[in-house]
Every structure is written in C-alpha cells, then in structure tokens.
mmCIF file of C-alpha atoms and ligand atoms in Angstrom:
data_model
loop_
_atom_site.group_PDB
_atom_site.id
_atom_site.type_symbol
_atom_site.label_atom_id
_atom_site.label_comp_id
_atom_site.label_asym_id
_atom_site.label_seq_id
_atom_site.Cartn_x
_atom_site.Cartn_y
_atom_site.Cartn_z
ATOM 1 C CA MET A 1 3.131 22.700 -3.741
ATOM 2 C CA THR A 2 5.448 25.619 -3.033
ATOM 3 C CA THR A 3 5.758 25.646 0.609
ATOM 4 C CA GLY A 4 9.545 25.062 0.467
ATOM 5 C CA SER A 5 9.291 22.167 3.011
ATOM 6 C CA LEU A 6 11.970 19.550 3.232
ATOM 7 C CA ILE A 7 10.269 16.716 5.422
ATOM 8 C CA LEU A 8 12.354 13.926 7.011
ATOM 9 C CA ALA A 9 9.692 11.080 7.002
ATOM 10 C CA VAL A 10 9.819 7.761 9.147
ATOM 11 C CA GLU A 11 7.548 4.762 8.216
ATOM 12 C CA SER A 12 7.698 1.542 10.261
ATOM 13 C CA SER A 13 4.078 0.382 10.475
ATOM 14 C CA CYS A 14 4.532 -3.050 9.178
ATOM 15 C CA ASP A 15 7.707 -4.885 7.949
ATOM 16 C CA GLU A 16 9.667 -2.105 6.215
ATOM 17 C CA THR A 17 11.732 0.331 7.787
ATOM 18 C CA GLY A 18 11.563 3.362 5.735
ATOM 19 C CA ILE A 19 13.120 6.811 6.081
ATOM 20 C CA ALA A 20 13.002 9.421 3.412
ATOM 21 C CA ILE A 21 13.823 13.088 2.669
ATOM 22 C CA VAL A 22 11.035 14.650 0.463
ATOM 23 C CA GLU A 23 11.035 18.433 -0.591
ATOM 24 C CA ASP A 24 7.615 20.009 -1.171
ATOM 25 C CA GLY A 25 5.770 16.791 -0.898
ATOM 26 C CA CYS A 26 7.009 15.682 -4.232
ATOM 27 C CA ARG A 27 10.590 15.680 -4.916
ATOM 28 C CA ILE A 28 12.461 12.686 -3.243
ATOM 29 C CA HIS A 29 16.022 13.462 -2.176
ATOM 30 C CA ALA A 30 16.352 10.173 -0.262
ATOM 31 C CA ASN A 31 14.096 7.125 0.187
ATOM 32 C CA VAL A 32 15.854 4.350 1.883
ATOM 33 C CA VAL A 33 13.850 1.074 2.800
ATOM 34 C CA ALA A 34 15.063 -1.881 5.114
ATOM 35 C CA SER A 35 12.677 -4.839 4.238
ATOM 36 C CA GLN A 36 12.221 -7.730 6.390
ATOM 37 C CA VAL A 37 10.429 -9.669 3.778
ATOM 38 C CA ALA A 38 13.205 -12.235 3.600
ATOM 39 C CA MET A 39 13.309 -12.680 7.316
ATOM 40 C CA HIS A 40 9.455 -13.211 7.578
ATOM 41 C CA ALA A 41 9.461 -15.615 4.591
ATOM 42 C CA ALA A 42 10.985 -18.189 6.970
ATOM 43 C CA SER A 43 8.013 -17.985 9.203
ATOM 44 C CA GLY A 44 5.473 -18.034 6.552
ATOM 45 C CA GLY A 45 4.155 -14.400 7.621
ATOM 46 C CA ILE A 46 4.888 -11.521 9.925
ATOM 47 C CA VAL A 47 5.593 -12.307 13.748
ATOM 48 C CA PRO A 48 4.926 -8.822 15.216
ATOM 49 C CA GLU A 49 7.589 -9.026 18.037
ATOM 50 C CA VAL A 50 10.091 -10.048 15.507
ATOM 51 C CA ALA A 51 9.164 -7.260 13.284
ATOM 52 C CA ALA A 52 9.358 -4.580 15.929
ATOM 53 C CA ARG A 53 12.882 -5.796 16.788
ATOM 54 C CA ALA A 54 13.839 -5.705 13.394
ATOM 55 C CA HIS A 55 12.937 -1.924 13.205
ATOM 56 C CA LEU A 56 14.987 -1.153 16.076
ATOM 57 C CA ARG A 57 17.969 -2.905 14.638
ATOM 58 C CA TRP A 58 17.679 -1.082 11.234
ATOM 59 C CA ILE A 59 16.328 2.219 11.906
ATOM 60 C CA VAL A 60 19.477 4.086 12.734
ATOM 61 C CA PRO A 61 21.550 2.667 9.632
ATOM 62 C CA VAL A 62 18.589 3.468 7.480
ATOM 63 C CA LEU A 63 18.712 7.098 8.634
ATOM 64 C CA ASP A 64 22.322 7.341 8.162
ATOM 65 C CA GLU A 65 21.992 5.877 4.537
ATOM 66 C CA ALA A 66 19.055 8.612 3.998
ATOM 67 C CA TRP A 67 21.359 11.489 5.187
ATOM 68 C CA ALA A 68 24.338 10.083 2.839
ATOM 69 C CA ALA A 69 21.898 9.894 -0.071
ATOM 70 C CA ALA A 70 20.386 13.401 0.472
ATOM 71 C CA GLY A 71 23.350 15.381 1.042
ATOM 72 C CA ALA A 72 21.267 17.480 3.421
ATOM 73 C CA GLY A 73 21.654 18.139 7.123
ATOM 74 C CA TRP A 74 19.341 18.894 10.065
ATOM 75 C CA ASP A 75 19.572 22.743 9.254
ATOM 76 C CA ASP A 76 17.634 22.025 6.058
ATOM 77 C CA ILE A 77 14.840 19.951 7.565
ATOM 78 C CA THR A 78 11.521 21.722 8.067
ATOM 79 C CA ALA A 79 9.632 19.016 10.148
ATOM 80 C CA VAL A 80 9.822 15.198 10.981
ATOM 81 C CA ALA A 81 6.757 13.364 9.868
ATOM 82 C CA VAL A 82 5.977 9.947 11.061
ATOM 83 C CA THR A 83 3.280 7.262 10.453
ATOM 84 C CA GLU A 84 1.156 7.070 13.636
ATOM 85 C CA GLY A 85 -1.107 4.299 12.307
ATOM 86 C CA PRO A 86 -2.578 1.997 11.195
ATOM 87 C CA GLY A 87 -0.208 -0.776 11.616
ATOM 88 C CA LEU A 88 1.276 -3.154 14.258
ATOM 89 C CA ALA A 89 1.539 -1.513 17.417
ATOM 90 C CA GLY A 90 5.012 -2.538 18.293
ATOM 91 C CA SER A 91 6.438 -1.569 14.844
ATOM 92 C CA LEU A 92 4.617 1.749 14.923
ATOM 93 C CA LEU A 93 6.182 2.690 18.328
ATOM 94 C CA VAL A 94 9.800 2.098 17.196
ATOM 95 C CA GLY A 95 9.314 4.782 14.389
ATOM 96 C CA ILE A 96 7.078 7.227 16.688
ATOM 97 C CA ASN A 97 9.613 7.067 19.399
ATOM 98 C CA PHE A 98 12.696 7.382 16.786
ATOM 99 C CA ALA A 99 10.871 10.531 15.188
ATOM 100 C CA LYS A 100 10.047 12.005 18.622
ATOM 101 C CA THR A 101 13.597 11.799 19.852
ATOM 102 C CA LEU A 102 14.747 13.444 16.477
ATOM 103 C CA ALA A 103 12.265 16.072 16.596
ATOM 104 C CA TYR A 104 12.951 16.925 20.310
ATOM 105 C CA VAL A 105 16.740 16.710 20.044
ATOM 106 C CA HIS A 106 16.722 19.013 16.710
ATOM 107 C CA GLY A 107 13.868 21.270 17.588
ATOM 108 C CA LYS A 108 11.743 20.403 14.868
ATOM 109 C CA PRO A 109 8.110 20.263 14.469
ATOM 110 C CA LEU A 110 6.612 16.449 14.672
ATOM 111 C CA VAL A 111 3.974 15.710 12.074
ATOM 112 C CA PRO A 112 1.641 12.598 12.606
ATOM 113 C CA VAL A 113 0.735 10.855 9.338
ATOM 114 C CA ASN A 114 -1.997 8.259 8.313
ATOM 115 C CA HIS A 115 -0.176 5.257 6.781
ATOM 116 C CA LEU A 116 -3.022 5.048 4.196
ATOM 117 C CA GLU A 117 -2.909 8.578 3.519
ATOM 118 C CA GLY A 118 0.779 7.967 2.553
ATOM 119 C CA HIS A 119 -0.309 5.371 0.155
ATOM 120 C CA LEU A 120 -2.468 7.845 -1.368
ATOM 121 C CA TYR A 121 -0.090 10.661 -1.623
ATOM 122 C CA ALA A 122 2.630 8.477 -3.207
ATOM 123 C CA ALA A 123 0.519 9.527 -6.329
ATOM 124 C CA TRP A 124 2.065 13.085 -5.966
ATOM 125 C CA LEU A 125 5.544 11.924 -5.845
ATOM 126 C CA ALA A 126 7.456 13.420 -9.009
ATOM 127 C CA ASP A 127 7.919 10.476 -11.439
ATOM 128 C CA GLU A 128 8.560 11.177 -15.162
ATOM 129 C CA ASN A 129 7.182 7.867 -16.024
ATOM 130 C CA ARG A 130 3.366 8.657 -15.788
ATOM 131 C CA ASP A 131 0.858 10.016 -18.162
ATOM 132 C CA VAL A 132 -0.484 13.121 -16.186
ATOM 133 C CA ALA A 133 1.697 15.474 -14.052
ATOM 134 C CA GLU A 134 -0.243 14.855 -10.967
ATOM 135 C CA PRO A 135 -3.706 13.886 -9.800
ATOM 136 C CA ILE A 136 -6.561 16.122 -10.592
ATOM 137 C CA PHE A 137 -9.549 16.704 -8.416
ATOM 138 C CA PRO A 138 -12.176 15.387 -8.156
ATOM 139 C CA LEU A 139 -10.572 11.865 -8.213
ATOM 140 C CA VAL A 140 -11.160 8.276 -7.120
ATOM 141 C CA ALA A 141 -8.511 6.300 -5.411
ATOM 142 C CA LEU A 142 -8.045 2.642 -5.017
ATOM 143 C CA ILE A 143 -5.923 1.666 -2.119
ATOM 144 C CA VAL A 144 -5.085 -2.014 -1.997
ATOM 145 C CA SER A 145 -2.360 -3.152 0.623
ATOM 146 C CA GLY A 146 -1.853 -6.036 2.872
ATOM 147 C CA GLY A 147 -4.247 -4.783 5.462
ATOM 148 C CA HIS A 148 -6.537 -2.583 3.733
ATOM 149 C CA THR A 149 -8.687 -2.412 0.457
ATOM 150 C CA PHE A 150 -10.863 0.588 -0.135
ATOM 151 C CA LEU A 151 -12.314 3.270 -2.731
ATOM 152 C CA VAL A 152 -12.262 6.737 -1.725
ATOM 153 C CA GLU A 153 -13.386 10.019 -3.510
ATOM 154 C CA MET A 154 -11.235 13.186 -3.055
ATOM 155 C CA ARG A 155 -12.737 16.618 -4.225
ATOM 156 C CA ASP A 156 -9.749 18.408 -2.528
ATOM 157 C CA HIS A 157 -6.489 17.723 -0.544
ATOM 158 C CA LEU A 158 -6.919 15.796 2.738
ATOM 159 C CA GLN A 159 -10.645 15.345 2.289
ATOM 160 C CA TYR A 160 -12.055 11.812 1.657
ATOM 161 C CA ARG A 161 -15.233 10.158 1.237
ATOM 162 C CA LEU A 162 -15.344 6.482 1.660
ATOM 163 C CA LEU A 163 -17.172 4.933 -1.230
ATOM 164 C CA GLY A 164 -16.557 1.208 -0.377
ATOM 165 C CA GLU A 165 -13.943 -1.139 1.443
ATOM 166 C CA THR A 166 -13.507 -4.631 1.949
ATOM 167 C CA VAL A 167 -15.922 -6.603 4.374
ATOM 168 C CA ASP A 168 -13.507 -9.438 4.988
ATOM 169 C CA ASP A 169 -9.983 -9.985 3.688
ATOM 170 C CA ALA A 170 -7.894 -7.330 2.105
ATOM 171 C CA ALA A 171 -6.666 -7.733 -1.352
ATOM 172 C CA GLY A 172 -3.071 -8.275 -0.257
ATOM 173 C CA GLU A 173 -4.165 -10.623 2.387
ATOM 174 C CA ALA A 174 -6.179 -12.800 0.050
ATOM 175 C CA PHE A 175 -3.013 -12.771 -2.232
ATOM 176 C CA ASP A 176 -0.780 -13.669 0.674
ATOM 177 C CA LYS A 177 -3.275 -16.494 1.941
ATOM 178 C CA VAL A 178 -3.838 -18.124 -1.538
ATOM 179 C CA GLY A 179 -0.047 -17.893 -2.295
ATOM 180 C CA ARG A 180 0.626 -20.101 0.858
ATOM 181 C CA LEU A 181 -2.201 -22.678 -0.072
ATOM 182 C CA LEU A 182 -0.440 -22.792 -3.397
ATOM 183 C CA GLY A 183 3.047 -23.524 -1.593
ATOM 184 C CA LEU A 184 4.475 -20.315 -2.810
ATOM 185 C CA PRO A 185 6.830 -18.353 -0.467
ATOM 186 C CA TYR A 186 5.650 -15.343 1.651
ATOM 187 C CA PRO A 187 4.439 -12.836 0.572
ATOM 188 C CA GLY A 188 2.250 -14.434 -1.786
ATOM 189 C CA GLY A 189 1.303 -11.121 -3.915
ATOM 190 C CA PRO A 190 4.575 -10.842 -5.962
ATOM 191 C CA GLU A 191 4.926 -14.668 -6.085
ATOM 192 C CA ILE A 192 1.460 -15.250 -7.471
ATOM 193 C CA MET A 193 2.024 -12.519 -10.133
ATOM 194 C CA LYS A 194 5.310 -14.228 -11.173
ATOM 195 C CA ALA A 195 3.608 -17.680 -11.264
ATOM 196 C CA ALA A 196 0.574 -16.540 -13.241
ATOM 197 C CA ALA A 197 2.820 -15.037 -15.917
ATOM 198 C CA GLY A 198 3.949 -18.623 -16.667
ATOM 199 C CA ALA A 199 0.454 -20.011 -17.328
ATOM 200 C CA THR A 200 0.028 -21.739 -20.669
ATOM 201 C CA ARG A 201 -3.755 -22.618 -20.289
ATOM 202 C CA HIS A 202 -6.007 -19.873 -19.139
ATOM 203 C CA ASP A 203 -9.118 -21.617 -18.393
ATOM 204 C CA VAL A 204 -9.292 -21.426 -14.558
ATOM 205 C CA VAL A 205 -12.364 -19.337 -13.656
ATOM 206 C CA PHE A 206 -12.813 -18.503 -9.918
ATOM 207 C CA PRO A 207 -15.830 -16.581 -8.616
ATOM 208 C CA ARG A 208 -16.098 -12.714 -8.329
ATOM 209 C CA ALA A 209 -18.041 -11.210 -5.453
ATOM 210 C CA TRP A 210 -19.853 -8.311 -6.992
ATOM 211 C CA LEU A 211 -22.013 -7.351 -3.952
ATOM 212 C CA GLY A 212 -24.728 -5.828 -6.097
ATOM 213 C CA ASP A 213 -24.191 -1.996 -6.773
ATOM 214 C CA SER A 214 -22.112 -1.720 -3.823
ATOM 215 C CA PHE A 215 -18.413 -0.260 -4.002
ATOM 216 C CA ASP A 216 -17.527 -2.783 -1.231
ATOM 217 C CA PHE A 217 -15.195 -5.635 -1.903
ATOM 218 C CA SER A 218 -15.036 -9.361 -0.475
ATOM 219 C CA PHE A 219 -12.299 -11.745 -1.082
ATOM 220 C CA SER A 220 -13.012 -14.523 1.354
ATOM 221 C CA GLY A 221 -15.305 -16.615 -0.865
ATOM 222 C CA LEU A 222 -12.525 -16.277 -3.482
ATOM 223 C CA LYS A 223 -10.072 -17.678 -1.024
ATOM 224 C CA THR A 224 -12.419 -20.561 -0.132
ATOM 225 C CA ALA A 225 -13.050 -21.446 -3.550
ATOM 226 C CA ALA A 226 -9.273 -21.510 -4.312
ATOM 227 C CA ARG A 227 -8.922 -23.527 -1.212
ATOM 228 C CA ARG A 228 -11.361 -26.192 -2.099
ATOM 229 C CA THR A 229 -10.045 -26.563 -5.609
ATOM 230 C CA ILE A 230 -6.449 -26.966 -4.350
ATOM 231 C CA ALA A 231 -7.746 -29.555 -1.627
ATOM 232 C CA THR A 232 -9.642 -31.485 -4.274
ATOM 233 C CA GLU A 233 -6.604 -31.497 -6.730
ATOM 234 C CA THR A 234 -4.323 -32.779 -4.224
ATOM 235 C CA ASP A 235 -6.472 -35.308 -2.331
ATOM 236 C CA GLY A 236 -6.666 -32.767 0.688
ATOM 237 C CA GLU A 237 -2.908 -32.464 1.142
ATOM 238 C CA GLY A 238 -2.702 -29.118 -0.661
ATOM 239 C CA THR A 239 -3.725 -26.858 2.237
ATOM 240 C CA SER A 240 -0.530 -27.643 4.313
ATOM 241 C CA ILE A 241 1.934 -24.667 4.672
ATOM 242 C CA GLY A 242 5.153 -24.847 2.738
ATOM 243 C CA GLY A 243 4.330 -26.741 -0.331
ATOM 244 C CA THR A 244 1.528 -28.383 -2.414
ATOM 245 C CA ALA A 245 1.510 -31.617 -4.309
ATOM 246 C CA LEU A 246 0.431 -29.553 -7.393
ATOM 247 C CA PRO A 247 2.493 -29.597 -10.529
ATOM 248 C CA GLY A 248 4.184 -26.233 -11.396
ATOM 249 C CA ASP A 249 1.989 -25.629 -14.448
ATOM 250 C CA ARG A 250 -1.165 -26.192 -12.266
ATOM 251 C CA VAL A 251 0.142 -23.755 -9.594
ATOM 252 C CA ALA A 252 0.543 -21.163 -12.408
ATOM 253 C CA GLU A 253 -3.022 -21.654 -13.829
ATOM 254 C CA LEU A 254 -4.514 -21.428 -10.465
ATOM 255 C CA ALA A 255 -2.464 -18.438 -9.666
ATOM 256 C CA GLU A 256 -3.715 -16.751 -12.903
ATOM 257 C CA GLY A 257 -7.276 -17.677 -12.274
ATOM 258 C CA PHE A 258 -7.217 -16.160 -8.733
ATOM 259 C CA GLN A 259 -5.261 -13.008 -9.933
ATOM 260 C CA ASP A 260 -7.783 -12.454 -12.672
ATOM 261 C CA SER A 261 -10.792 -12.551 -10.458
ATOM 262 C CA VAL A 262 -9.175 -10.137 -8.007
ATOM 263 C CA VAL A 263 -8.133 -7.545 -10.505
ATOM 264 C CA ASP A 264 -11.599 -7.781 -12.540
ATOM 265 C CA VAL A 265 -13.540 -6.932 -9.351
ATOM 266 C CA LEU A 266 -10.924 -4.023 -8.470
ATOM 267 C CA VAL A 267 -10.840 -2.521 -11.915
ATOM 268 C CA THR A 268 -14.595 -2.851 -12.415
ATOM 269 C CA LYS A 269 -15.602 -1.252 -9.388
ATOM 270 C CA THR A 270 -12.977 1.592 -9.549
ATOM 271 C CA LEU A 271 -14.012 2.537 -13.066
ATOM 272 C CA ARG A 272 -17.679 2.461 -12.196
ATOM 273 C CA ALA A 273 -16.964 4.727 -9.071
ATOM 274 C CA ALA A 274 -14.936 7.158 -11.403
ATOM 275 C CA ARG A 275 -17.746 7.300 -13.882
ATOM 276 C CA GLN A 276 -20.426 7.873 -11.197
ATOM 277 C CA ILE A 277 -18.443 10.734 -9.534
ATOM 278 C CA GLY A 278 -17.431 12.312 -12.748
ATOM 279 C CA ALA A 279 -13.597 11.646 -11.657
ATOM 280 C CA LYS A 280 -11.024 13.765 -13.519
ATOM 281 C CA SER A 281 -8.389 11.171 -12.654
ATOM 282 C CA VAL A 282 -7.975 7.799 -10.997
ATOM 283 C CA VAL A 283 -5.232 6.898 -8.455
ATOM 284 C CA LEU A 284 -3.975 3.581 -7.617
ATOM 285 C CA GLY A 285 -1.697 2.825 -4.509
ATOM 286 C CA GLY A 286 -0.915 0.300 -1.711
ATOM 287 C CA GLY A 287 1.365 -2.709 -2.119
ATOM 288 C CA VAL A 288 -0.987 -4.567 -4.495
ATOM 289 C CA ALA A 289 -0.794 -1.754 -6.739
ATOM 290 C CA ALA A 290 2.741 -3.161 -7.511
ATOM 291 C CA ASN A 291 0.960 -5.815 -9.389
ATOM 292 C CA ARG A 292 1.559 -5.646 -13.247
ATOM 293 C CA VAL A 293 -1.703 -7.043 -14.264
ATOM 294 C CA LEU A 294 -3.669 -4.819 -12.148
ATOM 295 C CA ARG A 295 -1.937 -1.742 -13.231
ATOM 296 C CA ASP A 296 -2.237 -2.696 -16.965
ATOM 297 C CA ARG A 297 -5.866 -3.431 -16.764
ATOM 298 C CA LEU A 298 -6.787 -0.366 -14.813
ATOM 299 C CA ALA A 299 -4.470 1.657 -17.277
ATOM 300 C CA ALA A 300 -6.466 0.157 -20.217
ATOM 301 C CA GLY A 301 -9.959 0.822 -18.872
ATOM 302 C CA ALA A 302 -9.157 4.300 -17.530
ATOM 303 C CA ALA A 303 -7.784 5.030 -21.088
ATOM 304 C CA THR A 304 -10.781 3.817 -22.658
ATOM 305 C CA ALA A 305 -12.915 5.874 -20.297
ATOM 306 C CA GLY A 306 -10.885 8.838 -21.126
ATOM 307 C CA ILE A 307 -9.793 9.355 -17.488
ATOM 308 C CA PRO A 308 -5.987 9.801 -16.770
ATOM 309 C CA LEU A 309 -4.584 7.065 -14.408
ATOM 310 C CA VAL A 310 -1.982 8.081 -11.790
ATOM 311 C CA VAL A 311 -0.128 5.006 -10.422
ATOM 312 C CA PRO A 312 3.249 5.413 -8.564
ATOM 313 C CA ARG A 313 6.105 3.104 -9.800
ATOM 314 C CA PRO A 314 6.088 -0.356 -7.858
ATOM 315 C CA GLY A 315 8.660 0.789 -5.257
ATOM 316 C CA LEU A 316 6.665 3.573 -4.351
ATOM 317 C CA CYS A 317 3.587 1.482 -4.048
ATOM 318 C CA THR A 318 4.914 -1.082 -1.336
ATOM 319 C CA ASP A 319 5.620 0.696 2.033
ATOM 320 C CA ASN A 320 8.184 3.363 1.969
ATOM 321 C CA GLY A 321 9.158 6.659 3.805
ATOM 322 C CA ALA A 322 8.863 8.923 0.690
ATOM 323 C CA MET A 323 5.040 8.493 0.567
ATOM 324 C CA ILE A 324 4.880 9.419 4.181
ATOM 325 C CA GLY A 325 6.864 12.625 3.370
ATOM 326 C CA ALA A 326 4.438 13.241 0.599
ATOM 327 C CA ALA A 327 1.450 13.185 2.811
ATOM 328 C CA GLY A 328 3.533 14.754 5.762
ATOM 329 C CA ALA A 329 4.132 17.805 3.636
ATOM 330 C CA ARG A 330 0.347 18.408 3.019
ATOM 331 C CA ARG A 331 -0.475 17.747 6.689
ATOM 332 C CA TRP A 332 2.496 20.104 7.742
ATOM 333 C CA GLU A 333 1.033 22.710 5.452
ATOM 334 C CA ALA A 334 -2.459 22.274 6.867
ATOM 335 C CA GLY A 335 -0.869 22.790 10.452
ATOM 336 C CA ALA A 336 -0.950 19.268 11.643
ATOM 337 C CA ARG A 337 1.441 18.935 14.922
ATOM 338 C CA ALA A 338 1.973 16.141 17.342
ATOM 339 C CA GLY A 339 3.450 16.493 20.790
ATOM 340 C CA LEU A 340 5.814 14.236 22.582
ATOM 341 C CA ASP A 341 2.743 12.315 23.770
ATOM 342 C CA LEU A 342 2.053 10.999 20.192
ATOM 343 C CA ASP A 343 0.871 7.556 20.582
ATOM 344 C CA ALA A 344 0.504 4.586 18.123
ATOM 345 C CA ARG A 345 -3.006 4.265 16.579
ATOM 346 C CA PRO A 346 -3.037 0.663 15.170
ATOM 347 C CA SER A 347 -6.735 0.802 13.897
ATOM 348 C CA LEU A 348 -6.592 4.524 12.647
ATOM 349 C CA PRO A 349 -9.112 4.693 9.761
ATOM 350 C CA LEU A 350 -8.595 7.111 6.706
ATOM 351 C CA ALA A 351 -12.159 8.067 6.164
ATOM 352 C CA ARG A 352 -15.754 7.433 6.972
ATOM 353 C CA ARG A 353 -18.624 7.020 4.590
HETATM 354 O O1 KG4 B 401 1.205 -1.535 1.315
HETATM 355 P P1 KG4 B 401 2.145 -2.765 1.552
HETATM 356 O O2 KG4 B 401 3.580 -2.767 1.278
HETATM 357 O O3 KG4 B 401 2.008 -2.984 3.306
HETATM 358 C C1 KG4 B 401 0.733 -2.831 3.817
HETATM 359 O O4 KG4 B 401 0.635 -1.639 4.207
HETATM 360 O O5 KG4 B 401 -0.050 -3.654 4.016
HETATM 361 O O6 KG4 B 401 1.316 -3.985 0.874
HETATM 362 C C2 KG4 B 401 1.850 -5.371 1.153
HETATM 363 C C3 KG4 B 401 0.937 -6.234 0.245
HETATM 364 C C4 KG4 B 401 1.180 -7.794 0.545
HETATM 365 O O7 KG4 B 401 0.098 -8.273 0.765
HETATM 366 C C5 KG4 B 401 1.877 -8.261 -0.600
HETATM 367 O O8 KG4 B 401 1.475 -9.593 -1.078
HETATM 368 C C6 KG4 B 401 1.076 -7.203 -1.692
HETATM 369 O O9 KG4 B 401 1.136 -6.020 -0.994
HETATM 370 N N1 KG4 B 401 1.960 -7.135 -2.917
HETATM 371 C C7 KG4 B 401 1.552 -7.535 -4.142
HETATM 372 C C8 KG4 B 401 2.497 -7.118 -4.933
HETATM 373 N N2 KG4 B 401 3.524 -6.712 -4.370
HETATM 374 C C9 KG4 B 401 3.174 -6.722 -3.030
HETATM 375 N N3 KG4 B 401 0.195 -8.231 -4.538
HETATM 376 C C10 KG4 B 401 0.208 -8.642 -5.711
HETATM 377 N N4 KG4 B 401 1.068 -8.396 -6.622
HETATM 378 C C11 KG4 B 401 2.248 -7.786 -6.323
HETATM 379 N N5 KG4 B 401 3.119 -7.560 -7.427
HETATM 380 ZN ZN1 ZN B 402 1.199 -0.169 3.474
#
C-alpha cells in the first residue's frame, strides 16, 4: 500500500493492552503489548472488571513506550485506529476512550477497527520469515482465537464471505478449558502445546467433529470426551480446578491427543475450502495460530496443494496493536471514520454468510 499513512493503533479488547505505530499498513515502527496473562493465571481465567482496570493502569505507559520505540511524534501521525469490538465491553471502552481523547486533543481522524479484521490483516504486516511477500486474492483465511473460530473467503480487501464458524466453543476456548481439566495453568493453549511436545506415547485418539461437508466447527464434543477420559482415569477427581491426579506423562499424552484432534479438523477444513474456492493463498491468524503444530501441519498441507500459506510470527498472532494498525490503514484508506460518540461493540461480527 502506498498511502503514506502512519497509524497509531490501540487494542484493548481482551487481556492485552497494545499500542502500535504502523506505516502503510505493513511496516511496524513500534508494537508494545502489556499482557495481563500472569495476572489472570491466578484466577484461572479472565475476570472482566479486573481486565478493564489493568488496561487503565497500563495504557499510558504502553503509549509512552511506543513513542520511545518509534522515534516519531504527533506531527507524523495520520490517524488513530482503535478496536471497537468484538471483546469485553469494559476492556474495549478503556481503549476507545483513550483513542478518542488522543484523536480529539491532537486533531487526528479516529478510525474504528474490527478486532477480527485485525487478526486477518496481521498477515499483511511485513515479516521476512514467510514464503510469500503478502497474501494473494482470492484467499481463504482461518481465524482461530480465544473467542472466535471461523473460515472466510476474501476476493478483495475488506470483503469477506463467511464459509464456516464454530457452532459452540472457539478453538482457543477449547484449549483453555481442556488445559484446566488437565491441571495446566491459564491460558491452556500454550501450556497444552508445551505439554504435548513431551509425549512419548502417541496412541490417544479423541473424536473429530466433521459435521459432514460443512465448513463449520464444533469442539464441545471433544471437550466432553476429554473431560470423561480425565474423570475416569482419576476416579472422578480430575475435573477440579488447579490440578489433576494424573501423572505428567499421561497429561502429555492426553494433551497431544486433544491438540491432534483440533489441528486435524482445522487443517482439513481449511485446505478443502481453499481447493473449493480456488484460493491463491491461505492465511492463518488469531491466538491459536501461535500453535507450532497447527502452523507446521497447515504449512505442509498447503505446500502439498501448491498454495502459499501466510502466517504471522506467533507474537503477531496473539492480540497486539500492530494488527489493528494494519487493518486500520485499510479502513482509513477506505474512508472509515468514527466520531466522539464511538461506542464499544462487544458482539461485532466480521462477516455474514
Ligand atoms: O487472539 P487471542 O490472543 O485473543 C482473543 O482474541 O481471543 O487468542 C487467545 C487464545 C487463547 O485461548 C489461548 O489459549 C490461545 O489463543 N493460544 C494458543 C496458543 N497461544 C495462544 N492456543 C494453542 N497453542 C498456542 N501456542
Ligand atoms: Zn484476538
């Protein structure tokens, strides 16, 4: 993109306070993230009120650090972009009010951004560690996060057709819930990945919900199967929060079996969708895209199909400000503007069928 834009982007939809300065929707000048993960680990999950207060505590220091990293000032900034949804209402409001204040005081346009569009546009952030320069249309994108799991087709910028979505739990939510059942710390996703890497036997097979020819996903049956297995193997004790009576090797085997099931369904459906629409590239994004096994298997499958895969490095898959800057630049260029009445939209969808 050659708009010459320099976007200051604010992300606060869940439990990361992110501020970034992004040029032309692709070059990152600063991308500072204050994570609340360690704080929420103590309660085994996110308490919305606690998350909102932490955003308030950290948002100014995060901005200060972003300025220091970018070596830029307000004169250089084209617009302020901010996540308007989906996410936790209280958390979103902190970022929105902060961005509004900055835009008003410094006389900059305010650009509203859909968080899910941010996960998608992370694929356009410049990164030398990928096999294609940038995604090519038409493409299929799999977005897998803590709150969302869906497949979309894109034939051009900012145009989405929903191919499928989860009918129950999001993939990240399933990781987090099963992690908890296995007695692993919050969030379960990275912990299951680490535990699974230590498995020495590989014979645990959990069910896969294929749902016929549909591109929809379902993970609640898998979660129930994992819960039953854990309960049986621990005489019913395993479902308590904060620890199971399972030995470490067994935790590793079950973690691997669970991860295999999730990854198998995600990869198979994504590649089938890509073939069906004649995709010229596949994009992977969202927090679960930080998972090494998912990245590797989708890369292998896409390579076999001869379709380039674009997946941001793990730090750009989990929530951050740069992805909002990437989507914000496109939205800014397309004329999207918000007034000072911008409100949080906790259930904002990306696309409809
Ligand atoms: O996109 P994200 O940072 O926040 C939301 O918008 O939800 O995604 C967070 C989710 C959590 O459920 C977390 O467990 C999962 O992404 N996650 C992972 C990994 N890293 C983060 N899941 C599997 N493997 C990982 N390495
Ligand atoms: Zn996210």
